[in-house]
mmCIF file of C-alpha atoms in Angstrom:
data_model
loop_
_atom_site.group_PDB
_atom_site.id
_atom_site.type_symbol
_atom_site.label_atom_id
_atom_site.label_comp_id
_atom_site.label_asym_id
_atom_site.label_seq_id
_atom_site.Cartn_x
_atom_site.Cartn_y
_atom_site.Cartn_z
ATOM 1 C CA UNK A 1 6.315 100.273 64.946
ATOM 2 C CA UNK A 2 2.446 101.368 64.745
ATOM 3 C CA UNK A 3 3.523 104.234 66.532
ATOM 4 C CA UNK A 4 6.440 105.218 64.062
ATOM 5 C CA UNK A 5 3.644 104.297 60.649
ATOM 6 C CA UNK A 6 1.566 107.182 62.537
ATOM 7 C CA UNK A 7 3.678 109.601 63.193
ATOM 8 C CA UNK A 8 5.510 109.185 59.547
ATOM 9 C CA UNK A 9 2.442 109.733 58.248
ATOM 10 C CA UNK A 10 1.453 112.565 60.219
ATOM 11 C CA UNK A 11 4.839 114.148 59.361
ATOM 12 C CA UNK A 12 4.093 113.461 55.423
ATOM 13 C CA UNK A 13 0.226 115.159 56.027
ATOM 14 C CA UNK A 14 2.331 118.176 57.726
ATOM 15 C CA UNK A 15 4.217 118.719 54.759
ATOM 16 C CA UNK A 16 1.588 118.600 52.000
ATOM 17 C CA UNK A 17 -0.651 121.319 54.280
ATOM 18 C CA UNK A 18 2.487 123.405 54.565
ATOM 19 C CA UNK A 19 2.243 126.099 52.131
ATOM 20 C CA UNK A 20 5.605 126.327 49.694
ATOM 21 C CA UNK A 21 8.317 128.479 50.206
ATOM 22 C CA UNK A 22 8.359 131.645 48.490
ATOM 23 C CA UNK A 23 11.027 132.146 45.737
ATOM 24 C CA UNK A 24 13.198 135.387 46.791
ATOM 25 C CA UNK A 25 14.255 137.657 43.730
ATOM 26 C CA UNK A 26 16.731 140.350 43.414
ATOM 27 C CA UNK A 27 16.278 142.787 40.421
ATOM 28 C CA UNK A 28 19.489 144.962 39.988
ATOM 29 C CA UNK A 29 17.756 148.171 39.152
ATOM 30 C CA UNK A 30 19.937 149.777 36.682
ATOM 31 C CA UNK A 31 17.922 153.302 36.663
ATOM 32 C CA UNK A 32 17.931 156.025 39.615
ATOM 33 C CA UNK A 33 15.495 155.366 42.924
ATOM 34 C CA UNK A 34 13.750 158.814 41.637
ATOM 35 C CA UNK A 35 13.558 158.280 37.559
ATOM 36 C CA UNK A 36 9.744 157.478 36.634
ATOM 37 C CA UNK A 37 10.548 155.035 34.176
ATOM 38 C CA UNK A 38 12.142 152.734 36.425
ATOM 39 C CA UNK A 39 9.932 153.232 39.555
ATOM 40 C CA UNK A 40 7.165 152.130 37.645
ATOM 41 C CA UNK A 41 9.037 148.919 36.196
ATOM 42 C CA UNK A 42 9.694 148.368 39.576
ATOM 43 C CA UNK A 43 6.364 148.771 40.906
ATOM 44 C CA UNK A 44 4.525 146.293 38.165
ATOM 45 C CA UNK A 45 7.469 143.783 39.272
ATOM 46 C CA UNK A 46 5.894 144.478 43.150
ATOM 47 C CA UNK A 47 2.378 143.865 42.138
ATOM 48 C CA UNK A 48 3.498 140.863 40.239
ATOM 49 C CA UNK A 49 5.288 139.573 43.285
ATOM 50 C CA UNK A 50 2.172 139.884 45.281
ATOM 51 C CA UNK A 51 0.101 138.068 42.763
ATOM 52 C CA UNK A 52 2.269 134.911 42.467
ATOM 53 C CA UNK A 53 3.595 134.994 46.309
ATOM 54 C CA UNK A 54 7.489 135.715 45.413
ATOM 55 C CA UNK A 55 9.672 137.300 47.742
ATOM 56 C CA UNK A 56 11.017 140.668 45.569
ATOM 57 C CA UNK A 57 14.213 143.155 46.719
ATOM 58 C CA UNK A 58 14.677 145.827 44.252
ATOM 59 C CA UNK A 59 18.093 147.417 43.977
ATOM 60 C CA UNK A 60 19.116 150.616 42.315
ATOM 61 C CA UNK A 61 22.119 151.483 40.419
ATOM 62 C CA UNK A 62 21.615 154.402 39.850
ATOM 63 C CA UNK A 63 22.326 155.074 36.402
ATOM 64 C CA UNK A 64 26.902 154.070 37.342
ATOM 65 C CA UNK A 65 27.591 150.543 36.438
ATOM 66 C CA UNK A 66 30.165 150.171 38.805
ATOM 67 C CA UNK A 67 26.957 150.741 41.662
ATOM 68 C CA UNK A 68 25.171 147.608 39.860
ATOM 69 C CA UNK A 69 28.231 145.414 40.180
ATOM 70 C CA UNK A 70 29.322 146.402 43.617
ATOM 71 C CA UNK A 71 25.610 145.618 44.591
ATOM 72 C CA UNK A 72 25.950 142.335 42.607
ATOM 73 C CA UNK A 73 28.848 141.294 44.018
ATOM 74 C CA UNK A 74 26.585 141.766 48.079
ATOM 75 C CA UNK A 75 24.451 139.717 47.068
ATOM 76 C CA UNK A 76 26.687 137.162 46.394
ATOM 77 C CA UNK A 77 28.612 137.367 49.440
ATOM 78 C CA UNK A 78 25.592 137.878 51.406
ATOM 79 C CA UNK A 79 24.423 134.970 53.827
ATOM 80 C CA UNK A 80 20.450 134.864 52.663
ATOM 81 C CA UNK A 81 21.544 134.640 49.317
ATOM 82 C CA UNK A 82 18.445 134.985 46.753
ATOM 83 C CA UNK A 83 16.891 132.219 44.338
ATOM 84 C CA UNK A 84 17.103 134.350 41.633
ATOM 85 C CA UNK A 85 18.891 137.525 39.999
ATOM 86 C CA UNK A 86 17.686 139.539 37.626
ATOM 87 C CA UNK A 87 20.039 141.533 35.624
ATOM 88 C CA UNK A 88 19.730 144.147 32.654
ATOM 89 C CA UNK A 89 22.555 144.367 30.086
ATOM 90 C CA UNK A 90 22.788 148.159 30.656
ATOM 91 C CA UNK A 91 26.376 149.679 29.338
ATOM 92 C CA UNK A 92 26.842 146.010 28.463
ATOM 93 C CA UNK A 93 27.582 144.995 32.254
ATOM 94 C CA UNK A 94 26.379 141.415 31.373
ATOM 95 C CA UNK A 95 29.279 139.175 31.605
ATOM 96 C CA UNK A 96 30.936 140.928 34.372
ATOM 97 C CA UNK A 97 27.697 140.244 36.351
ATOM 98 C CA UNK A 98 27.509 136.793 35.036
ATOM 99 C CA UNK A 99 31.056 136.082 36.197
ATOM 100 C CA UNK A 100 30.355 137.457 39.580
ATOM 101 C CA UNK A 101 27.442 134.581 39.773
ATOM 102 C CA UNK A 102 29.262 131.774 38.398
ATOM 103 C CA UNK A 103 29.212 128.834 40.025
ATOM 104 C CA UNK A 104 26.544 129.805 42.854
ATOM 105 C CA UNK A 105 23.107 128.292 43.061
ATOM 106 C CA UNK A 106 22.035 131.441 42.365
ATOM 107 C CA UNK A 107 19.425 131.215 39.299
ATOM 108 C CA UNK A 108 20.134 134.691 36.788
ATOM 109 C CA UNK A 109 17.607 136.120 34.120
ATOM 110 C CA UNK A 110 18.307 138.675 32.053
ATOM 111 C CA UNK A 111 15.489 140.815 31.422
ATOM 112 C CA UNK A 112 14.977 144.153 29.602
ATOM 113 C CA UNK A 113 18.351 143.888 27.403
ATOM 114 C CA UNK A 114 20.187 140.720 27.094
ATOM 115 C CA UNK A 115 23.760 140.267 26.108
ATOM 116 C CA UNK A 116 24.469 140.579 22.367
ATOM 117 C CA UNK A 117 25.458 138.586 20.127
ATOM 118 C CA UNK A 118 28.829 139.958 20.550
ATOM 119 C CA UNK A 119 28.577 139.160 23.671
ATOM 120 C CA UNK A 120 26.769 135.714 23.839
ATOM 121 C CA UNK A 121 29.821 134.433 20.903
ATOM 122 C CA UNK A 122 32.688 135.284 23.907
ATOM 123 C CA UNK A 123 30.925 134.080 27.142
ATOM 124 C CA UNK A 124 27.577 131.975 25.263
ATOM 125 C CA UNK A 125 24.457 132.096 25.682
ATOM 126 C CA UNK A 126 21.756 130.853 28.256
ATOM 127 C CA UNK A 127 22.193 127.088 29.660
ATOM 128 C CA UNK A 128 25.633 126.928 28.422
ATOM 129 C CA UNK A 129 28.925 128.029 29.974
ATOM 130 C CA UNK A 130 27.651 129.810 33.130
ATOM 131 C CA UNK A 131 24.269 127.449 33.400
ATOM 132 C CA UNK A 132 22.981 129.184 36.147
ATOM 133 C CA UNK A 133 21.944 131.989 33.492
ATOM 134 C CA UNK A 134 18.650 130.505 32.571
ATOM 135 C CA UNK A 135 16.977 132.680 30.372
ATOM 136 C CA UNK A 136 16.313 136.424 29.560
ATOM 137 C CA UNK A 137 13.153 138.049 28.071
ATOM 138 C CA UNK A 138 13.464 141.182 26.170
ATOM 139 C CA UNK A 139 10.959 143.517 24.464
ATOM 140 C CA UNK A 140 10.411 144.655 20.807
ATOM 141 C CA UNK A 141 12.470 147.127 20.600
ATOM 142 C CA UNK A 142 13.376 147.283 17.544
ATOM 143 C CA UNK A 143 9.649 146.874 16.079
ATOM 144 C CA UNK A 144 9.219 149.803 18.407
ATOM 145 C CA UNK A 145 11.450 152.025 17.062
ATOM 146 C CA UNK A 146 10.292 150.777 13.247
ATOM 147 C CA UNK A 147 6.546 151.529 14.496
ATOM 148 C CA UNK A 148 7.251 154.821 15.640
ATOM 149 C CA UNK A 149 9.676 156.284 12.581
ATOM 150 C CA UNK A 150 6.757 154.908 10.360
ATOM 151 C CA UNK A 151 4.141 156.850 11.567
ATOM 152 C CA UNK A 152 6.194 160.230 12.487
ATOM 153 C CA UNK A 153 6.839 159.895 8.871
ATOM 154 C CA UNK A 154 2.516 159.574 7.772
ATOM 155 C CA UNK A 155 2.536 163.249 9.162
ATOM 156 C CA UNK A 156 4.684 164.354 6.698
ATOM 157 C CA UNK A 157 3.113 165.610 3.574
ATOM 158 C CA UNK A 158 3.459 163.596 0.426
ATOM 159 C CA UNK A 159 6.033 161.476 2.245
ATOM 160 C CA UNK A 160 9.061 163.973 1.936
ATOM 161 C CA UNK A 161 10.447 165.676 5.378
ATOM 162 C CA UNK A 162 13.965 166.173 6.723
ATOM 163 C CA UNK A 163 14.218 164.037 10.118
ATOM 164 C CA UNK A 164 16.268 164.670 13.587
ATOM 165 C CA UNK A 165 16.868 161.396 15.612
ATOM 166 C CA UNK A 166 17.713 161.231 19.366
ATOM 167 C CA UNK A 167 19.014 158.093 20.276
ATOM 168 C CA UNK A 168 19.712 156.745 23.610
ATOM 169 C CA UNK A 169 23.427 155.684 25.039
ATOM 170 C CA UNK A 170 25.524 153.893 22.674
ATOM 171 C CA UNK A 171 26.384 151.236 25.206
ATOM 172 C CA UNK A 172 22.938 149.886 25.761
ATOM 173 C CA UNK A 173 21.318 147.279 23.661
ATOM 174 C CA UNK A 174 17.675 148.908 23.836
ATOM 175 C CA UNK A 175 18.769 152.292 22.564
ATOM 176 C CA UNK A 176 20.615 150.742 19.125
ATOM 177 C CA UNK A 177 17.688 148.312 18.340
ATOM 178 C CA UNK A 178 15.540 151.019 18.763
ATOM 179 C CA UNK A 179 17.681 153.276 16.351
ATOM 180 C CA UNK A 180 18.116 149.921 13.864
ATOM 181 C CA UNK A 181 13.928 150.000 13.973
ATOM 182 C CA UNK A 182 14.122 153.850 13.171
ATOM 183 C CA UNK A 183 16.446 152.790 10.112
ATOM 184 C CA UNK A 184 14.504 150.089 8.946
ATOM 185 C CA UNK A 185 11.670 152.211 8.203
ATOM 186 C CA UNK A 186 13.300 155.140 6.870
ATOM 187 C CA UNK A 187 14.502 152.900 3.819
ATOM 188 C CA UNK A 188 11.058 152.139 3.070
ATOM 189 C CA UNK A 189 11.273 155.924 2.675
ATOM 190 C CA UNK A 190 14.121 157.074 0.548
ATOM 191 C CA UNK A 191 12.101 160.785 0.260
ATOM 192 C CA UNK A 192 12.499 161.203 4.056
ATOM 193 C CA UNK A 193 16.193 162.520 4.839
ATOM 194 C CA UNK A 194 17.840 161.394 8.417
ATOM 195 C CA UNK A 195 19.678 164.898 8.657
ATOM 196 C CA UNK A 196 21.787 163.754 11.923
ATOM 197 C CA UNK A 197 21.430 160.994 14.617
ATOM 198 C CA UNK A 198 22.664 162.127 17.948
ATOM 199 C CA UNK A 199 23.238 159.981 21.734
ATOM 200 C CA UNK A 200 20.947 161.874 24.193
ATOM 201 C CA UNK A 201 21.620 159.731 26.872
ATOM 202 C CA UNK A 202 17.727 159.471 27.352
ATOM 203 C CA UNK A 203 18.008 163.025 29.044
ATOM 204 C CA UNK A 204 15.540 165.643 28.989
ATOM 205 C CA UNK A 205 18.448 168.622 29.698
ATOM 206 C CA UNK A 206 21.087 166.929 26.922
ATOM 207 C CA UNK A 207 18.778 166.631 24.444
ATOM 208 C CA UNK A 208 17.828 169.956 24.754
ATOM 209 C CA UNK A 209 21.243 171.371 24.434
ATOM 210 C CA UNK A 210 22.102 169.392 20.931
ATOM 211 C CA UNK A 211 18.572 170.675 19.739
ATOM 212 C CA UNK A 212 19.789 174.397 20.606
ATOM 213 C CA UNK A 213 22.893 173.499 18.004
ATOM 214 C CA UNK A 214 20.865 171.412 15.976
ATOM 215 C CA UNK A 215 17.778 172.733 14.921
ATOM 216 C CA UNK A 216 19.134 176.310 13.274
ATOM 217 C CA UNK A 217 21.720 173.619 11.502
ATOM 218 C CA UNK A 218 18.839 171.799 9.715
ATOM 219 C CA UNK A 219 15.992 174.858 9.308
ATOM 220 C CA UNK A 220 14.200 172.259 6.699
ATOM 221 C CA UNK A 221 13.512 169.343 9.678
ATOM 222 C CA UNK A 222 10.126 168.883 10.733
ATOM 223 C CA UNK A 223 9.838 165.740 12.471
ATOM 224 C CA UNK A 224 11.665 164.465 15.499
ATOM 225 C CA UNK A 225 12.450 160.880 16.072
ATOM 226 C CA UNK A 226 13.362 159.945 20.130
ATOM 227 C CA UNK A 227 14.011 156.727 21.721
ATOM 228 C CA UNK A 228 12.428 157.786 24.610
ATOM 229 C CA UNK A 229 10.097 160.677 26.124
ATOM 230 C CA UNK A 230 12.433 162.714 28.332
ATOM 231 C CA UNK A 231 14.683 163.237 24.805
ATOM 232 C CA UNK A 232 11.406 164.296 23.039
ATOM 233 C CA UNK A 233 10.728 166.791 26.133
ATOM 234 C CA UNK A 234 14.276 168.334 25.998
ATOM 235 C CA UNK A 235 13.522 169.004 21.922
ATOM 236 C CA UNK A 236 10.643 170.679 22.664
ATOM 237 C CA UNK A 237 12.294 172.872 24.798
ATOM 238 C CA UNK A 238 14.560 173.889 22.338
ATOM 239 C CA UNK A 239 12.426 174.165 19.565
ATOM 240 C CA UNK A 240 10.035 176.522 21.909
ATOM 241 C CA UNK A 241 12.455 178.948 22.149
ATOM 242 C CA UNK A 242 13.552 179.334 18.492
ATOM 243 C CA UNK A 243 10.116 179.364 17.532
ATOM 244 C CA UNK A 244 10.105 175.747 15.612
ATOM 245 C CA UNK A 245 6.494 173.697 14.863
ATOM 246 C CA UNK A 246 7.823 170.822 14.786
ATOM 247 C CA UNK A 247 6.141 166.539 14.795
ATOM 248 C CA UNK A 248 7.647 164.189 17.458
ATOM 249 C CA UNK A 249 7.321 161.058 18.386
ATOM 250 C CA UNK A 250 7.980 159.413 21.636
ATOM 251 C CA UNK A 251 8.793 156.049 23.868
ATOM 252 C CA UNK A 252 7.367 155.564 27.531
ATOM 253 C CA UNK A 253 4.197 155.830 29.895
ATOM 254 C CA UNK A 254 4.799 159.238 32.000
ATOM 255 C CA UNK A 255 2.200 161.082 33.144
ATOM 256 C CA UNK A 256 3.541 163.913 30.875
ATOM 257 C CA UNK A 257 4.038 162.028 27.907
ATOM 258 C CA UNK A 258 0.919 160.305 27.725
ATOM 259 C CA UNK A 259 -0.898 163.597 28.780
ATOM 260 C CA UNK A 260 1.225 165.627 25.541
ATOM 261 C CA UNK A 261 0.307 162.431 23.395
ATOM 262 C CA UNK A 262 -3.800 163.371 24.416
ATOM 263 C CA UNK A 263 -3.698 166.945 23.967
ATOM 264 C CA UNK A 264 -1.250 166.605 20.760
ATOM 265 C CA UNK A 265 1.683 167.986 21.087
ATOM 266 C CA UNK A 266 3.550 164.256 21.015
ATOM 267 C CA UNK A 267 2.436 163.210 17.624
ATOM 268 C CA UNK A 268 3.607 159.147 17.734
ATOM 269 C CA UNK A 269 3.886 157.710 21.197
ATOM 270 C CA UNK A 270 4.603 153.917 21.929
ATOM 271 C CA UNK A 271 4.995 152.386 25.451
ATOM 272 C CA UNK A 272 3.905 148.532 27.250
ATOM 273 C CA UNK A 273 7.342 147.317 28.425
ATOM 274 C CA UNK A 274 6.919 148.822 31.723
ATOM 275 C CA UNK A 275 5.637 145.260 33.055
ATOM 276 C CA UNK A 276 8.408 143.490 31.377
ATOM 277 C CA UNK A 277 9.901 143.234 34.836
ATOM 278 C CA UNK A 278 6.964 141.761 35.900
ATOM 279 C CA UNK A 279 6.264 139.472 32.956
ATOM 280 C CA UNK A 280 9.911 138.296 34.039
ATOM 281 C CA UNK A 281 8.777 136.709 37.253
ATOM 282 C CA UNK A 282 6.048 135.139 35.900
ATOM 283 C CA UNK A 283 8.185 133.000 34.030
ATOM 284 C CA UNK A 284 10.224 132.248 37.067
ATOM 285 C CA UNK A 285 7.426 131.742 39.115
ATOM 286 C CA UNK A 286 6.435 129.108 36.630
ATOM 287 C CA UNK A 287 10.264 127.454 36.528
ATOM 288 C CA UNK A 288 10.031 127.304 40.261
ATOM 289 C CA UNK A 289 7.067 125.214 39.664
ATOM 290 C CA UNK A 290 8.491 122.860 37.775
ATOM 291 C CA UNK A 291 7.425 124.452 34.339
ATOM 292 C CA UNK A 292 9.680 125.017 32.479
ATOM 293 C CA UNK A 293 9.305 128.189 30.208
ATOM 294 C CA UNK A 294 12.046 127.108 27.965
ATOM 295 C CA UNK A 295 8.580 124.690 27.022
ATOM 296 C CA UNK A 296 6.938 127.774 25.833
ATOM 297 C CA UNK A 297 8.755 130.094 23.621
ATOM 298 C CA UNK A 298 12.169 129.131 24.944
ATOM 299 C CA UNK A 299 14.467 130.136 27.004
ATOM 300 C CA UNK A 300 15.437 133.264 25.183
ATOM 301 C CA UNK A 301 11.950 135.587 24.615
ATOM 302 C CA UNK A 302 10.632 138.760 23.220
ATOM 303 C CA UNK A 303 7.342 139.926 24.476
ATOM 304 C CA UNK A 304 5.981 142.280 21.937
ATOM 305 C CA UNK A 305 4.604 144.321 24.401
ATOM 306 C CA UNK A 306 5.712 148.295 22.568
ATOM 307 C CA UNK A 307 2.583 149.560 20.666
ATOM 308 C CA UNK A 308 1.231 152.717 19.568
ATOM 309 C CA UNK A 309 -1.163 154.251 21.584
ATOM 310 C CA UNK A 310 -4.058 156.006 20.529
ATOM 311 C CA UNK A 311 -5.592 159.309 22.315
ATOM 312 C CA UNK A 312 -7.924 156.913 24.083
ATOM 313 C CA UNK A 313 -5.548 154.297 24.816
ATOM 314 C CA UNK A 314 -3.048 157.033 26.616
ATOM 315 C CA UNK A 315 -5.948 158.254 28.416
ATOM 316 C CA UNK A 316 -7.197 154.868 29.955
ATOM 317 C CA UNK A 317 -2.958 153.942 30.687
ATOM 318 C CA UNK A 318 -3.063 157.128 32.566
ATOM 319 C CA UNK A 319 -6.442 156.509 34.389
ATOM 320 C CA UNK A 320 -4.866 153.183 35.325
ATOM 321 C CA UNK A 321 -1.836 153.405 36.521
ATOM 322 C CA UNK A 322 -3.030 156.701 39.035
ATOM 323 C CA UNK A 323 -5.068 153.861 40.064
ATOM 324 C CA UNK A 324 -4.197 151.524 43.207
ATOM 325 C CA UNK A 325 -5.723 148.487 41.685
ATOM 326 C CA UNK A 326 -4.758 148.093 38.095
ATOM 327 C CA UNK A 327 -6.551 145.219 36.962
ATOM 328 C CA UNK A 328 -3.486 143.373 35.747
ATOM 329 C CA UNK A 329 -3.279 139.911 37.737
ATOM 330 C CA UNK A 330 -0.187 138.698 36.878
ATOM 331 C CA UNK A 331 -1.348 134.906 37.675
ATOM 332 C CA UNK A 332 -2.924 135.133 34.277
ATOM 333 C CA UNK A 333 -0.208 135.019 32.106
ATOM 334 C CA UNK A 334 1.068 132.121 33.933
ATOM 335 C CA UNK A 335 1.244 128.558 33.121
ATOM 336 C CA UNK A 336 0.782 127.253 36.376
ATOM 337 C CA UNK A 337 -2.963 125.506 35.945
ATOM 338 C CA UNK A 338 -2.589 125.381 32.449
ATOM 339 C CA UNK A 339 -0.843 122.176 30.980
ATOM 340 C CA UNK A 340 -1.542 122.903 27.393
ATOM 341 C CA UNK A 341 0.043 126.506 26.996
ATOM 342 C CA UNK A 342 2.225 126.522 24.385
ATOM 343 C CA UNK A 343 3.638 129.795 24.415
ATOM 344 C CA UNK A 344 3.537 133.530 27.117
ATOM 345 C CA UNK A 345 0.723 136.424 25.885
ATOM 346 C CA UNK A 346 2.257 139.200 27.634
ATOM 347 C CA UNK A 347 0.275 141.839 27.029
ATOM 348 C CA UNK A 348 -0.984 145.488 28.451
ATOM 349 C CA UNK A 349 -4.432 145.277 27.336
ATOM 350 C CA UNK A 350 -5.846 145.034 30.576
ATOM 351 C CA UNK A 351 -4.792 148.294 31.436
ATOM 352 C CA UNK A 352 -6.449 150.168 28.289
ATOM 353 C CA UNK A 353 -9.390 149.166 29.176
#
């Protein structure tokens, strides 16, 4: 009996010095293996994987829907199935990839773009008909776009211009709250004239063939309104060749954008949700703990992570992310440690610095 107490207790000693199991995660990429915006996303979800000790596999879709659900539908029939999925609501893919889940232990997030409210009134929302879907964190984008038309527009003189808009895909939530943002702020300007809003795709080489058609429609427009940078960089291609000064704003953290935003040839640039991914499993990391982030903020967030950059701030986002060692730690935005955190800061500011 004295030898059974010993060993029992030996056995409970083991247990408390082994360290946890790490939490796998599968992100279904929805962008190409090559495209710089999701490399990047993918490579602040890496770094926050390292900080927190999570297990990450990153798979890309490669821009076809049909890729992302094949690939969802392996890792449900695979035999090391993951803790959690993350998913994007890209081409509004959402409740065929929830359905391909249901009923597994399998934990899902959606993160980037969630399903709509369209969407949520058919299949629900989090915690309710398909439980396993925990949660979902999405950024501002509709502030973004809002944030972005608004100050496009202070470069006009007096508050009058004739504006171009390139939008993103019509099938993906980001691209019309973005647009809806864009919208917002030109009624607060009813001298400002929307000549035409037009679906780039968020491609450099479509964008640039509308502008060809577009810009000798509209000789009078003088700013340029894009939900992303590639757009922007197709517009200026366009408007190059015909000879066309023209103001643009952009969306995203390349090299080239935030380089153009510096020197001044992108007028408005806003960017931050390239650690969204990352911001994603910090939550997890902290559900996995036992805390709960449905405790703080809920189980359905926005980080309000898009903001304009200034000339300096583009220059220190560039400096930093060349960089190796970022100085983001990703354990900071976590509640684990901190009982009395009400609510997620998710911010970039460590990386303007």
């Amino acid at each position: 009996m004295i030898f059974l107490r010993i060993f029992f207790l030996f056995y409970l000693a083991l247990l408390v010095c082994l360290p946890a199991r790490a939490a796998s995660v599968v992100f279904l990429n929805p962008g190409h293996a090559d495209e710089a915006f999701w490399t990047v996303y993918a490579s602040f979800m890496e770094k926050a994987a390292q900080d927190l000790g999570m297990q990450l596999q990153v798979l890309y879709g490669e821009r076809d829907v049909h890729t992302t659900l094949q690939q969802a539908r392996e890792v449900m029939a695979s035999a090391q199935k993951p803790d959690y999925v993350l998913f994007v609501n890209e081409q509004y893919s959402g409740p065929e990839i929830l359905r391909i889940f249901s009923g597994s232990d399998i934990k899902l997030f959606s993160v980037h773009s969630t399903l709509t409210t369209e969407q949520q009134a058919i299949v629900g929302t989090t915690r309710q008909r398909y439980s396993n879907w925990i949660g979902s964190l999405v950024p501002n984008d509709e502030e973004a776009g809002y944030l972005m038309a608004q100050a496009l527009i202070s470069h006009s003189p007096g508050g009058i211009a004739e504006m171009l808009a390139f939008s993103g895909a019509k099938q993906t939530p980001s691209s019309t709250l973005r647009e809806l943002g864009m919208q917002r702020a030109l009624g607060e300007h009813p001298y400002v004239r929307l000549r035409q809003v037009v679906y780039g795709e968020w491609s450099e080489r479509r964008a640039y063939e509308q502008a060809k058609s577009l810009l000798p429609r509209y000789p009078k427009v003088s700013l340029v309104w894009s939900a992303n940078d590639e757009m922007t960089f197709g517009v200026q291609q366009a408007a190059r060749e015909q000879g066309r000064q023209l103001r643009y704003s952009a969306l995203n953290n390349s090299e080239k954008a935030l380089r153009q935003h510096v020197d001044g040839r992108i007028d408005v640039l806003a960017a931050g949700h390239f650690i969204l991914g990352g911001c994603a499993l910090v939550m997890l990391n902290d559900y996995e703990a036992g805390l709960d982030f449905a405790e703080r903020g809920g189980k359905d967030q926005t980080a309000r992570l898009f903001r304009l950059l200034s000339k300096s701030d583009a220059l220190h986002l560039m400096r930093n992310l060349r960089s190796s060692s970022t100085g983001l730690d990703f354990r900071s935005f976590s509640a684990v440690g901190k009982p009395d955190m009400k609510r997620y800061d998710f911010s970039i500011e460590a990386l303007l610095r």
